[in-house]
XYZ file of C-alpha atoms in Angstrom:
513
model
C 0.043 -0.057 -0.035
C 3.204 2.081 1.105
C 4.563 1.685 -2.044
C 1.127 2.721 -4.529
C 0.828 5.796 -2.914
C 4.661 6.374 -2.946
C 3.838 6.352 -6.948
C 1.207 8.021 -7.022
C 3.295 10.683 -5.034
C 5.223 10.597 -7.747
C 3.498 10.799 -10.548
C 1.837 14.025 -9.260
C 5.225 15.468 -8.378
C 6.509 14.137 -11.860
C 3.189 15.635 -13.816
C 3.565 19.287 -15.189
C 0.364 21.180 -16.024
C -0.408 21.844 -19.576
C -1.847 25.351 -19.930
C -2.728 25.736 -23.077
C -2.936 28.824 -24.889
C -7.061 29.052 -26.044
C -7.440 32.106 -28.361
C -10.284 34.180 -27.695
C -11.462 34.072 -31.258
C -15.449 34.321 -30.584
C -14.813 37.575 -28.739
C -12.616 39.191 -31.912
C -15.167 38.175 -34.677
C -17.724 39.239 -32.202
C -15.660 42.999 -32.025
C -15.654 43.086 -36.131
C -20.036 42.510 -36.066
C -22.372 44.980 -35.994
C -24.802 45.454 -33.398
C -28.046 44.511 -34.154
C -31.762 46.756 -34.366
C -32.756 44.159 -30.951
C -32.637 46.294 -27.962
C -32.150 43.069 -25.673
C -28.727 41.283 -28.195
C -27.152 44.901 -27.767
C -27.307 44.622 -23.924
C -26.241 41.095 -23.901
C -23.462 42.125 -25.922
C -22.010 44.500 -24.335
C -22.987 43.555 -21.052
C -20.404 40.269 -21.150
C -17.778 42.576 -23.343
C -17.358 45.239 -20.185
C -17.467 41.914 -17.627
C -21.349 43.325 -16.170
C -21.658 43.976 -13.373
C -18.415 42.279 -11.782
C -16.666 45.133 -13.417
C -18.030 47.239 -11.172
C -16.875 50.832 -13.220
C -19.293 49.872 -15.435
C -21.866 51.246 -16.294
C -24.927 50.644 -17.583
C -27.939 52.666 -17.009
C -31.485 51.052 -18.727
C -34.691 54.019 -18.557
C -37.787 54.147 -21.673
C -36.801 57.118 -24.012
C -40.822 58.665 -23.576
C -40.369 61.204 -26.411
C -39.665 57.824 -29.003
C -42.579 55.307 -27.186
C -38.994 53.267 -26.351
C -36.639 51.193 -25.014
C -32.225 52.640 -24.573
C -29.613 52.819 -22.376
C -26.163 53.722 -22.385
C -23.346 52.981 -20.991
C -20.150 54.495 -19.266
C -17.000 54.363 -17.858
C -17.358 55.732 -14.321
C -14.096 56.636 -13.677
C -13.581 58.329 -16.662
C -16.523 60.446 -17.346
C -18.346 63.550 -15.648
C -21.231 62.021 -14.284
C -23.105 65.521 -13.558
C -22.945 65.758 -17.966
C -24.340 62.273 -18.715
C -27.383 62.765 -16.011
C -28.275 66.421 -16.631
C -27.267 66.623 -20.404
C -27.959 62.874 -22.123
C -29.918 60.948 -19.041
C -33.439 63.169 -17.506
C -33.331 64.685 -21.156
C -34.222 61.587 -22.714
C -36.656 60.669 -20.057
C -38.351 63.760 -18.971
C -38.568 64.542 -22.208
C -42.607 64.252 -23.255
C -42.988 65.986 -26.562
C -43.054 63.928 -29.667
C -39.555 63.349 -31.387
C -37.933 60.944 -34.295
C -34.480 62.174 -33.617
C -32.092 62.107 -31.014
C -30.155 64.817 -31.542
C -33.871 66.701 -31.459
C -34.543 65.162 -27.117
C -30.900 65.501 -26.152
C -29.371 69.165 -25.516
C -24.917 68.000 -25.306
C -23.937 67.106 -29.275
C -23.234 64.229 -30.250
C -19.777 63.686 -31.267
C -19.827 60.929 -33.875
C -22.615 57.565 -34.073
C -20.920 53.746 -34.886
C -22.113 50.318 -36.029
C -19.337 48.156 -35.348
C -18.921 46.310 -32.090
C -14.833 46.916 -32.210
C -15.170 50.385 -32.617
C -17.749 51.168 -30.509
C -15.699 49.238 -27.781
C -13.153 51.423 -27.888
C -14.701 54.923 -28.085
C -16.298 53.495 -24.637
C -12.681 52.432 -23.119
C -11.836 55.866 -24.599
C -13.896 58.327 -21.850
C -16.898 58.087 -24.287
C -20.370 57.493 -22.788
C -22.416 55.108 -25.799
C -26.457 56.005 -25.812
C -28.639 51.812 -27.211
C -31.875 52.395 -29.346
C -34.401 49.453 -29.416
C -34.910 49.903 -33.429
C -32.286 51.825 -34.196
C -28.635 49.943 -35.795
C -26.113 52.476 -35.456
C -24.901 53.636 -31.411
C -24.940 57.494 -31.020
C -21.693 58.504 -28.568
C -20.851 61.512 -26.523
C -17.574 63.230 -25.748
C -18.083 63.070 -21.990
C -14.582 62.222 -21.022
C -13.466 64.037 -17.992
C -10.160 62.598 -15.839
C -8.889 63.986 -12.867
C -4.757 65.124 -13.426
C -1.620 66.788 -12.616
C -2.690 70.532 -13.430
C 0.631 72.235 -15.573
C 3.725 73.196 -13.791
C 7.659 73.650 -14.205
C 9.676 71.836 -15.679
C 11.874 69.627 -13.536
C 14.423 68.088 -15.761
C 14.704 71.083 -18.217
C 15.565 74.361 -16.121
C 16.428 77.490 -17.659
C 16.742 80.979 -15.682
C 15.006 83.060 -18.106
C 11.592 81.804 -20.753
C 8.928 80.166 -20.341
C 8.023 78.095 -17.010
C 5.605 75.449 -18.026
C 6.019 71.875 -18.532
C 3.645 68.875 -20.251
C 1.814 67.495 -17.984
C 0.080 63.422 -18.061
C -3.064 64.984 -20.250
C -2.327 65.117 -23.977
C -5.553 67.636 -24.656
C -3.354 69.920 -21.963
C 0.206 69.246 -24.328
C -1.748 69.902 -27.588
C -3.491 72.844 -26.358
C -0.024 73.897 -24.895
C 1.420 74.034 -28.626
C -1.184 74.873 -30.161
C -0.786 78.648 -27.651
C 2.255 78.382 -29.013
C 1.659 78.361 -33.035
C -1.493 79.214 -33.823
C -1.625 78.495 -37.530
C -4.109 76.235 -39.330
C -1.919 74.036 -41.059
C -0.878 72.896 -37.500
C -1.795 69.108 -37.578
C -2.491 67.020 -35.194
C -3.257 62.796 -36.319
C -3.678 60.058 -33.828
C -2.684 56.420 -34.791
C -3.352 53.029 -32.240
C -0.083 51.471 -31.550
C -0.811 48.789 -29.588
C -3.522 46.047 -30.230
C -4.720 44.642 -26.422
C -4.212 48.426 -24.487
C -5.068 50.075 -27.519
C -2.860 53.161 -26.643
C -3.197 55.934 -28.976
C 0.401 58.265 -30.415
C -0.479 61.584 -31.329
C 2.046 62.878 -34.222
C 1.770 66.791 -34.028
C 3.593 68.196 -37.076
C 3.106 71.741 -39.393
C 1.709 70.138 -42.932
C 2.813 72.779 -44.944
C 6.733 71.993 -43.528
C 6.982 69.024 -43.117
C 8.548 66.325 -45.464
C 6.572 64.013 -46.891
C 8.654 61.307 -46.908
C 9.579 61.458 -43.405
C 6.632 61.489 -42.232
C 5.358 57.493 -44.271
C 8.551 56.705 -42.819
C 6.816 57.149 -39.168
C 3.467 55.952 -39.875
C 5.282 52.972 -41.190
C 6.999 52.655 -37.704
C 4.170 53.280 -35.870
C 2.323 50.313 -38.606
C 4.778 47.993 -38.017
C 4.373 46.818 -34.199
C 3.024 44.234 -33.331
C 2.657 44.990 -29.527
C 0.049 44.323 -26.933
C 0.516 47.282 -24.604
C 3.094 50.711 -24.762
C 1.995 53.000 -22.347
C 4.107 55.485 -22.155
C 6.475 57.518 -24.684
C 9.581 56.891 -22.383
C 8.978 52.434 -24.456
C 8.136 53.782 -26.937
C 11.225 55.747 -27.858
C 12.960 52.296 -27.361
C 10.836 50.941 -30.737
C 11.308 53.331 -32.907
C 15.062 53.810 -31.943
C 17.101 52.015 -35.524
C 19.989 50.823 -32.826
C 17.821 50.387 -29.600
C 21.332 49.395 -27.013
C 23.081 52.226 -28.374
C 25.004 54.077 -26.091
C 23.774 57.055 -28.152
C 20.661 58.181 -28.101
C 18.887 58.990 -31.675
C 15.602 60.813 -30.522
C 15.474 64.724 -28.029
C 13.130 63.603 -25.658
C 11.518 67.049 -23.952
C 8.751 67.597 -20.999
C 9.025 72.015 -22.637
C 6.439 73.026 -25.626
C 8.033 75.511 -25.871
C 10.982 73.919 -27.343
C 9.081 70.308 -29.286
C 7.174 73.910 -30.979
C 10.763 75.705 -32.337
C 11.094 72.246 -33.941
C 7.986 71.917 -34.397
C 8.667 74.834 -36.815
C 11.350 73.972 -38.469
C 10.049 70.824 -39.836
C 9.827 67.779 -37.803
C 7.718 65.997 -36.501
C 6.575 64.942 -32.628
C 5.269 62.336 -30.820
C 2.521 63.239 -28.043
C 0.695 60.616 -25.623
C -1.842 60.330 -23.051
C -0.579 59.979 -19.683
C 3.120 60.814 -20.679
C 4.460 64.228 -18.948
C 6.469 64.623 -22.423
C 7.039 64.460 -25.728
C 9.124 62.650 -27.977
C 11.712 65.026 -31.779
C 11.219 62.530 -34.749
C 14.173 63.009 -35.601
C 17.033 64.144 -34.146
C 20.546 64.719 -33.820
C 23.935 65.435 -32.279
C 23.492 69.154 -31.804
C 19.856 69.245 -30.568
C 20.586 66.679 -28.089
C 23.259 69.070 -27.250
C 21.043 72.526 -27.343
C 19.552 74.026 -24.587
C 16.638 76.469 -24.710
C 18.231 78.824 -23.055
C 20.751 79.438 -25.220
C 18.222 81.647 -27.578
C 16.239 83.344 -25.254
C 19.290 85.173 -23.245
C 21.664 87.278 -25.610
C 23.558 85.947 -28.667
C 27.164 86.694 -26.673
C 25.616 85.562 -23.084
C 23.613 82.568 -24.799
C 27.212 81.750 -26.790
C 29.427 82.026 -23.769
C 26.566 79.384 -22.123
C 26.818 76.997 -25.143
C 31.124 77.363 -24.865
C 30.210 76.519 -21.139
C 28.919 73.564 -21.909
C 31.390 72.132 -24.945
C 33.769 72.275 -22.627
C 31.875 70.766 -19.596
C 31.842 68.181 -22.253
C 35.670 67.244 -22.658
C 35.951 67.901 -18.850
C 33.151 65.123 -17.663
C 34.789 62.773 -20.569
C 38.582 63.021 -20.115
C 39.453 64.445 -16.622
C 39.680 60.940 -14.540
C 41.439 58.980 -18.194
C 44.219 61.935 -18.465
C 44.634 61.879 -14.750
C 45.215 57.820 -15.396
C 46.823 57.791 -18.367
C 49.153 60.771 -17.430
C 50.279 59.728 -13.571
C 50.635 56.071 -14.707
C 52.892 55.724 -18.218
C 53.836 59.269 -19.244
C 54.925 61.378 -16.303
C 57.269 62.889 -18.424
C 55.034 64.799 -19.050
C 54.018 66.534 -15.691
C 56.064 69.576 -14.099
C 58.904 67.930 -11.672
C 57.651 70.040 -8.738
C 53.615 68.986 -10.061
C 54.813 65.115 -10.092
C 56.918 65.832 -6.590
C 53.445 67.056 -5.206
C 50.946 64.266 -6.846
C 53.894 61.915 -5.089
C 53.908 63.065 -1.679
C 49.953 62.654 -1.730
C 49.562 58.948 -3.222
C 52.329 57.809 -0.946
C 50.297 56.743 1.818
C 47.689 54.681 -0.429
C 47.676 51.047 -0.642
C 45.933 51.149 -4.192
C 47.053 51.633 -7.798
C 45.216 55.572 -9.037
C 42.920 53.409 -12.077
C 41.615 51.699 -8.558
C 41.128 54.923 -6.736
C 39.467 56.843 -9.744
C 37.465 53.803 -9.694
C 35.617 53.254 -6.461
C 35.614 57.153 -6.415
C 33.321 57.773 -9.657
C 31.221 54.844 -7.855
C 30.742 56.959 -4.589
C 30.372 59.945 -7.253
C 27.002 57.825 -8.967
C 25.522 56.628 -5.896
C 25.248 59.834 -3.864
C 23.786 61.035 -7.316
C 20.853 58.520 -7.172
C 20.367 58.361 -4.190
C 19.758 61.860 -3.998
C 17.235 61.460 -6.876
C 15.368 58.999 -5.239
C 15.317 59.783 -1.930
C 12.590 62.318 -0.666
C 12.413 66.008 -2.213
C 13.967 68.252 1.344
C 16.323 66.004 1.952
C 17.847 65.422 -1.576
C 20.214 68.234 -1.891
C 20.973 67.500 2.069
C 22.990 63.632 1.148
C 23.824 64.954 -1.738
C 26.513 68.261 -0.157
C 26.758 66.006 2.614
C 27.344 62.644 1.827
C 29.828 64.256 -0.491
C 31.572 65.702 1.624
C 32.239 63.262 4.394
C 33.091 60.225 2.690
C 35.421 62.068 0.131
C 37.093 64.006 3.666
C 37.278 59.669 5.449
C 38.352 58.748 2.521
C 41.453 61.143 2.500
C 41.746 60.978 6.114
C 41.664 57.183 5.773
C 44.752 57.225 3.489
C 42.621 55.650 0.802
C 42.052 58.278 -1.335
C 44.892 60.830 -2.657
C 43.053 64.508 -2.282
C 44.158 64.928 -6.531
C 41.852 62.646 -7.140
C 38.951 64.398 -5.035
C 39.636 67.183 -6.944
C 39.206 64.984 -10.476
C 36.575 63.607 -9.419
C 35.024 66.836 -7.887
C 35.214 68.486 -11.381
C 34.512 65.496 -13.220
C 31.007 64.532 -12.069
C 29.945 68.562 -11.585
C 30.452 69.254 -15.355
C 28.377 65.716 -16.145
C 25.322 67.973 -14.577
C 25.395 70.592 -16.912
C 24.557 68.176 -19.664
C 20.952 69.196 -20.260
C 19.210 66.082 -22.188
C 19.077 63.161 -19.758
C 19.875 60.418 -21.489
C 23.073 61.694 -23.181
C 23.693 62.660 -19.393
C 23.825 58.962 -18.733
C 25.679 58.901 -22.207
C 27.625 60.803 -21.270
C 28.269 59.051 -17.430
C 28.921 55.731 -19.196
C 31.544 57.169 -22.249
C 33.756 58.252 -19.050
C 34.389 54.556 -17.313
C 34.879 53.132 -20.823
C 37.562 55.508 -21.577
C 39.000 55.150 -17.705
C 39.689 51.785 -18.636
C 41.123 52.765 -22.052
C 43.379 54.907 -20.478
C 43.864 52.488 -17.724
C 45.308 49.728 -20.377
C 47.792 52.072 -22.408
C 48.051 55.714 -21.733
C 46.988 58.315 -23.822
C 47.214 55.672 -26.063
C 44.416 54.184 -25.726
C 41.894 57.324 -24.196
C 42.617 58.210 -27.874
C 41.729 54.979 -29.531
C 38.809 54.965 -28.444
C 38.069 58.220 -29.623
C 39.111 57.398 -32.748
C 36.576 54.542 -33.250
C 33.763 56.255 -30.529
C 33.617 59.532 -33.282
C 33.600 56.595 -35.792
C 30.538 55.098 -34.680
C 28.489 58.607 -34.111
C 29.060 59.130 -38.161
C 27.083 55.828 -38.707
C 24.476 57.144 -36.823
C 21.113 58.230 -37.902
C 17.856 59.113 -36.693
C 15.285 57.918 -38.900
C 17.439 58.674 -42.458
C 18.780 61.775 -40.751
C 22.746 61.654 -39.827
C 23.915 61.929 -35.951
C 25.982 65.017 -36.719
C 24.281 67.074 -39.720
C 23.884 69.421 -40.436
C 27.945 69.682 -39.634
C 29.096 65.792 -41.596
C 27.531 65.458 -44.526
C 27.431 68.996 -45.046
C 23.884 71.078 -45.613
C 22.147 74.595 -45.595
C 20.927 75.800 -42.321
C 21.182 78.655 -40.010
C 24.447 77.519 -38.639
C 23.480 76.971 -34.737
C 25.891 74.252 -34.321
C 27.962 75.900 -31.541
C 28.160 79.108 -31.790
C 25.043 80.976 -32.556
C 23.755 83.800 -34.695
C 22.447 86.857 -34.214
C 18.438 86.176 -34.097
C 18.276 87.784 -37.740
C 20.676 85.919 -39.082
C 18.538 82.873 -38.727
C 17.265 82.790 -42.292
C 16.838 78.678 -43.442
C 15.346 75.956 -41.896
C 17.483 72.296 -41.731
C 19.006 71.548 -45.101
C 19.260 67.856 -43.519
C 15.102 67.429 -42.560
C 14.402 68.306 -46.532
C 11.093 71.116 -45.574
C 9.058 71.545 -47.751
C 9.976 75.744 -47.351
C 13.812 76.349 -46.646
C 13.172 79.929 -45.229
C 11.748 80.384 -42.089
C 13.269 84.789 -42.345
C 13.838 86.207 -44.941
C 15.992 89.300 -45.476
C 15.001 92.873 -44.336
């Protein structure tokens, strides 16, 4: 008996349950059909699709339309609609109006956005926050725009802070975001198109562009790319960005991600296309170049000498962030002859009691700096700056007193880390920080030769990158006509042309005075 029980137990343990995928073909076929004129059938269909009454925020209200003397029902998502409008402008007129009428438009005081017959399309309207009205005997459904979703108000930009210029930023409501752009571009040629990019969640992306500027081939390329997605859900622009990139594993970004409507409007006026999504407090700008990532909106808000000063400082910070630590390693380990004797003696004196090689010192402090930076971002905002400042001071001072790190390394790491903060684009900031580690390893391996070899290879790699057919360093290479707003910007009166690499319908944005 024990042997039989043990065999049964072993059999049950070794037997894996089989979960066979059962495609919901019946529901898919149902969504392709049109609604019926039969009241009971339509009611049963939509209760089944929305799992009523298990789905608690789906509300179905049945009543008799007094004027028509026919039954009807409305269905909506209570968490996404304005209930007061539904009650006062839709439901009450249908029930209380006793004047004989043959049309719903004559009874309901609230405007009907559209009528539809397809079950699947009606379902999409309802899940977007619209209210659907079904009338016994009618072969079409009446849809009302009743969407009301709570969200953040328009606030200041947190990640792209500037001193002079507009302060407002995008929020999670796409309607507000489109309005912010239209407020800056009052032009009838500003088009907003919508496109569904996922099958199950039916997430919509909004394409915003100037119809009289945008290159039709570029527009078709982007639309075809969005059509090619075969995915259930893309809930945010940050995820969509990874689907759109030609090289998603590339260290350097090829799409501009911004939360500033003024920056988005400036790119639209040049012939770019921007993408918006519901629940995303930002937009994507297509195509993008290295210069677009590196420039700041403040460069144009400031007077030309001031803007150029900040821009030159930013380019200097780029080289400081990338090469300060690698050059320190290369010179102290492989090329000591490049250092003046007095400075060499000072460096040797500070490193006399340090037990680690230079590369270990630099790596330890670089990692510590990155940890402090991330900790300051993740902790609650009132104590974030305190952790950054106190943590860096205490850690650096303690490491020097314990003879683990030499004082000059603290200076090098601090200078390198602070310079990386000047780069405004988040993705480019990460790329520079990661690239710095690659240069540190190359410098620790073969000194200046390793740094230069990696720099040349990196430049070749960057030149190979493209964003929707646009070379990464355009219009510098390959050369094309533009306003020459690259390293140094001209006074606004001299910026006459739009970027030639976009091939806009109108190249001239400012005629000669």
